[in-house]
């Protein structure tokens, strides 16, 4: 049966990765958006999951534990969305593997901080950086620290001139292969979806989908209407399930993350198929 009047947003970030809002704040936004289903998919961690489960009271809102895992394929960063069918996200071995991934982020951030000082004479407090990032440090947290320190830059200008990939302060990220990332998540009973296929330049979508994904994020804020229609058509042809999400980071929208929670969503038969995938895998 189709869930005609219900909708779900399955790509949301909190302060536990590169979002700017707490899980409690996210829950309030979810309520106001009239969503019936949602998932928090922070980068390389599941810290927000237990926090949400403790505070969610509305039985009409269903929360699906999730994650966005950073992987690499064909020299390009590929993001894998994982949705857990049970409580395997608590598994100690899984959490240890995620910690290894995050530890690299900390070391990378430390190197970027040093290079900012050397090349741009920008000095920021590394302890403050760890504090605001909750230990999962990403470039947006570094940008926030630069602004907090009083340097005359905007968030946008920092990414254009200081933290872009051509900057001498940039340090390459490191992640597991996409195939290994998919296997990791499936080993801990998650279904896996390719995040935002529109953004990949070095990998063809069909080649990525052949790596073992259960589906892909066909409905996404940066898509043109015709692209979304093509993605949906491809999913039907490949007999794959689609997902949808706003990739929400902040109520302060920008060109990269222009949507509010619930603005892009899954509903109807597509939502039914998505939920059935979580049950059957």
mmCIF file with all atom_site columns, N, CA and C in Angstrom, residues 205 209 215-216 218 229-243 270 273:
data_model
loop_
_atom_site.group_PDB
_atom_site.id
_atom_site.type_symbol
_atom_site.label_atom_id
_atom_site.label_alt_id
_atom_site.label_comp_id
_atom_site.label_asym_id
_atom_site.label_entity_id
_atom_site.label_seq_id
_atom_site.pdbx_PDB_ins_code
_atom_site.Cartn_x
_atom_site.Cartn_y
_atom_site.Cartn_z
_atom_site.occupancy
_atom_site.B_iso_or_equiv
_atom_site.pdbx_formal_charge
_atom_site.auth_seq_id
_atom_site.auth_comp_id
_atom_site.auth_asym_id
_atom_site.auth_atom_id
_atom_site.pdbx_PDB_model_num
ATOM 1  N N  . UNK A 1 205 ? 27.620 7.044  -13.369 1.00 0.00 ? 205 UNK A N  1
ATOM 2  C CA . UNK A 1 205 ? 26.630 6.594  -12.397 1.00 0.00 ? 205 UNK A CA 1
ATOM 3  C C  . UNK A 1 205 ? 26.406 5.080  -12.474 1.00 0.00 ? 205 UNK A C  1
ATOM 4  N N  . UNK A 1 209 ? 26.816 2.361  -9.422  1.00 0.00 ? 209 UNK A N  1
ATOM 5  C CA . UNK A 1 209 ? 25.696 1.544  -8.954  1.00 0.00 ? 209 UNK A CA 1
ATOM 6  C C  . UNK A 1 209 ? 26.029 0.051  -9.003  1.00 0.00 ? 209 UNK A C  1
ATOM 7  N N  . UNK A 1 215 ? 20.450 1.181  -3.799  1.00 0.00 ? 215 UNK A N  1
ATOM 8  C CA . UNK A 1 215 ? 19.708 2.224  -4.483  1.00 0.00 ? 215 UNK A CA 1
ATOM 9  C C  . UNK A 1 215 ? 20.523 3.506  -4.529  1.00 0.00 ? 215 UNK A C  1
ATOM 10 N N  . UNK A 1 216 ? 19.891 4.600  -4.928  1.00 0.00 ? 216 UNK A N  1
ATOM 11 C CA . UNK A 1 216 ? 20.620 5.863  -4.985  1.00 0.00 ? 216 UNK A CA 1
ATOM 12 C C  . UNK A 1 216 ? 19.668 7.033  -4.743  1.00 0.00 ? 216 UNK A C  1
ATOM 13 N N  . UNK A 1 218 ? 17.920 9.777  -5.777  1.00 0.00 ? 218 UNK A N  1
ATOM 14 C CA . UNK A 1 218 ? 17.456 10.331 -7.050  1.00 0.00 ? 218 UNK A CA 1
ATOM 15 C C  . UNK A 1 218 ? 16.831 11.714 -6.895  1.00 0.00 ? 218 UNK A C  1
ATOM 16 N N  . UNK A 1 229 ? 14.079 13.304 -13.130 1.00 0.00 ? 229 UNK A N  1
ATOM 17 C CA . UNK A 1 229 ? 13.246 12.391 -13.933 1.00 0.00 ? 229 UNK A CA 1
ATOM 18 C C  . UNK A 1 229 ? 14.095 11.291 -14.570 1.00 0.00 ? 229 UNK A C  1
ATOM 19 N N  . UNK A 1 230 ? 15.292 11.654 -15.028 1.00 0.00 ? 230 UNK A N  1
ATOM 20 C CA . UNK A 1 230 ? 16.194 10.663 -15.620 1.00 0.00 ? 230 UNK A CA 1
ATOM 21 C C  . UNK A 1 230 ? 16.668 9.660  -14.570 1.00 0.00 ? 230 UNK A C  1
ATOM 22 N N  . UNK A 1 231 ? 16.938 10.154 -13.362 1.00 0.00 ? 231 UNK A N  1
ATOM 23 C CA . UNK A 1 231 ? 17.367 9.260  -12.281 1.00 0.00 ? 231 UNK A CA 1
ATOM 24 C C  . UNK A 1 231 ? 16.259 8.269  -11.923 1.00 0.00 ? 231 UNK A C  1
ATOM 25 N N  . UNK A 1 232 ? 15.054 8.767  -11.842 1.00 0.00 ? 232 UNK A N  1
ATOM 26 C CA . UNK A 1 232 ? 13.922 7.891  -11.514 1.00 0.00 ? 232 UNK A CA 1
ATOM 27 C C  . UNK A 1 232 ? 13.725 6.846  -12.610 1.00 0.00 ? 232 UNK A C  1
ATOM 28 N N  . UNK A 1 233 ? 13.868 7.281  -13.857 1.00 0.00 ? 233 UNK A N  1
ATOM 29 C CA . UNK A 1 233 ? 13.748 6.354  -14.994 1.00 0.00 ? 233 UNK A CA 1
ATOM 30 C C  . UNK A 1 233 ? 14.849 5.297  -14.937 1.00 0.00 ? 233 UNK A C  1
ATOM 31 N N  . UNK A 1 234 ? 16.066 5.720  -14.616 1.00 0.00 ? 234 UNK A N  1
ATOM 32 C CA . UNK A 1 234 ? 17.186 4.782  -14.523 1.00 0.00 ? 234 UNK A CA 1
ATOM 33 C C  . UNK A 1 234 ? 16.954 3.772  -13.410 1.00 0.00 ? 234 UNK A C  1
ATOM 34 N N  . UNK A 1 235 ? 16.448 4.238  -12.285 1.00 0.00 ? 235 UNK A N  1
ATOM 35 C CA . UNK A 1 235 ? 16.198 3.343  -11.155 1.00 0.00 ? 235 UNK A CA 1
ATOM 36 C C  . UNK A 1 235 ? 15.200 2.248  -11.549 1.00 0.00 ? 235 UNK A C  1
ATOM 37 N N  . UNK A 1 236 ? 14.166 2.621  -12.286 1.00 0.00 ? 236 UNK A N  1
ATOM 38 C CA . UNK A 1 236 ? 13.183 1.636  -12.722 1.00 0.00 ? 236 UNK A CA 1
ATOM 39 C C  . UNK A 1 236 ? 13.820 0.633  -13.680 1.00 0.00 ? 236 UNK A C  1
ATOM 40 N N  . UNK A 1 237 ? 14.663 1.160  -14.575 1.00 0.00 ? 237 UNK A N  1
ATOM 41 C CA . UNK A 1 237 ? 15.323 0.280  -15.553 1.00 0.00 ? 237 UNK A CA 1
ATOM 42 C C  . UNK A 1 237 ? 16.269 -0.698 -14.877 1.00 0.00 ? 237 UNK A C  1
ATOM 43 N N  . UNK A 1 238 ? 16.970 -0.230 -13.845 1.00 0.00 ? 238 UNK A N  1
ATOM 44 C CA . UNK A 1 238 ? 17.942 -1.068 -13.142 1.00 0.00 ? 238 UNK A CA 1
ATOM 45 C C  . UNK A 1 238 ? 17.320 -1.831 -11.976 1.00 0.00 ? 238 UNK A C  1
ATOM 46 N N  . UNK A 1 239 ? 16.016 -1.668 -11.801 1.00 0.00 ? 239 UNK A N  1
ATOM 47 C CA . UNK A 1 239 ? 15.293 -2.316 -10.695 1.00 0.00 ? 239 UNK A CA 1
ATOM 48 C C  . UNK A 1 239 ? 15.920 -1.963 -9.344  1.00 0.00 ? 239 UNK A C  1
ATOM 49 N N  . UNK A 1 240 ? 16.180 -0.681 -9.157  1.00 0.00 ? 240 UNK A N  1
ATOM 50 C CA . UNK A 1 240 ? 16.781 -0.200 -7.917  1.00 0.00 ? 240 UNK A CA 1
ATOM 51 C C  . UNK A 1 240 ? 15.812 0.718  -7.185  1.00 0.00 ? 240 UNK A C  1
ATOM 52 N N  . UNK A 1 241 ? 16.046 0.855  -5.901  1.00 0.00 ? 241 UNK A N  1
ATOM 53 C CA . UNK A 1 241 ? 15.220 1.711  -5.053  1.00 0.00 ? 241 UNK A CA 1
ATOM 54 C C  . UNK A 1 241 ? 15.828 3.112  -5.034  1.00 0.00 ? 241 UNK A C  1
ATOM 55 N N  . UNK A 1 242 ? 14.976 4.130  -4.973  1.00 0.00 ? 242 UNK A N  1
ATOM 56 C CA . UNK A 1 242 ? 15.495 5.490  -4.871  1.00 0.00 ? 242 UNK A CA 1
ATOM 57 C C  . UNK A 1 242 ? 15.305 6.018  -3.445  1.00 0.00 ? 242 UNK A C  1
ATOM 58 N N  . UNK A 1 243 ? 16.140 6.981  -3.106  1.00 0.00 ? 243 UNK A N  1
ATOM 59 C CA . UNK A 1 243 ? 15.968 7.699  -1.846  1.00 0.00 ? 243 UNK A CA 1
ATOM 60 C C  . UNK A 1 243 ? 15.889 9.191  -2.153  1.00 0.00 ? 243 UNK A C  1
ATOM 61 N N  . UNK A 1 270 ? 7.374  5.224  -3.838  1.00 0.00 ? 270 UNK A N  1
ATOM 62 C CA . UNK A 1 270 ? 8.831  5.272  -3.649  1.00 0.00 ? 270 UNK A CA 1
ATOM 63 C C  . UNK A 1 270 ? 9.184  5.154  -2.170  1.00 0.00 ? 270 UNK A C  1
ATOM 64 N N  . UNK A 1 273 ? 8.630  1.475  -1.127  1.00 0.00 ? 273 UNK A N  1
ATOM 65 C CA . UNK A 1 273 ? 9.730  0.608  -1.569  1.00 0.00 ? 273 UNK A CA 1
ATOM 66 C C  . UNK A 1 273 ? 10.976 0.811  -0.710  1.00 0.00 ? 273 UNK A C  1
#
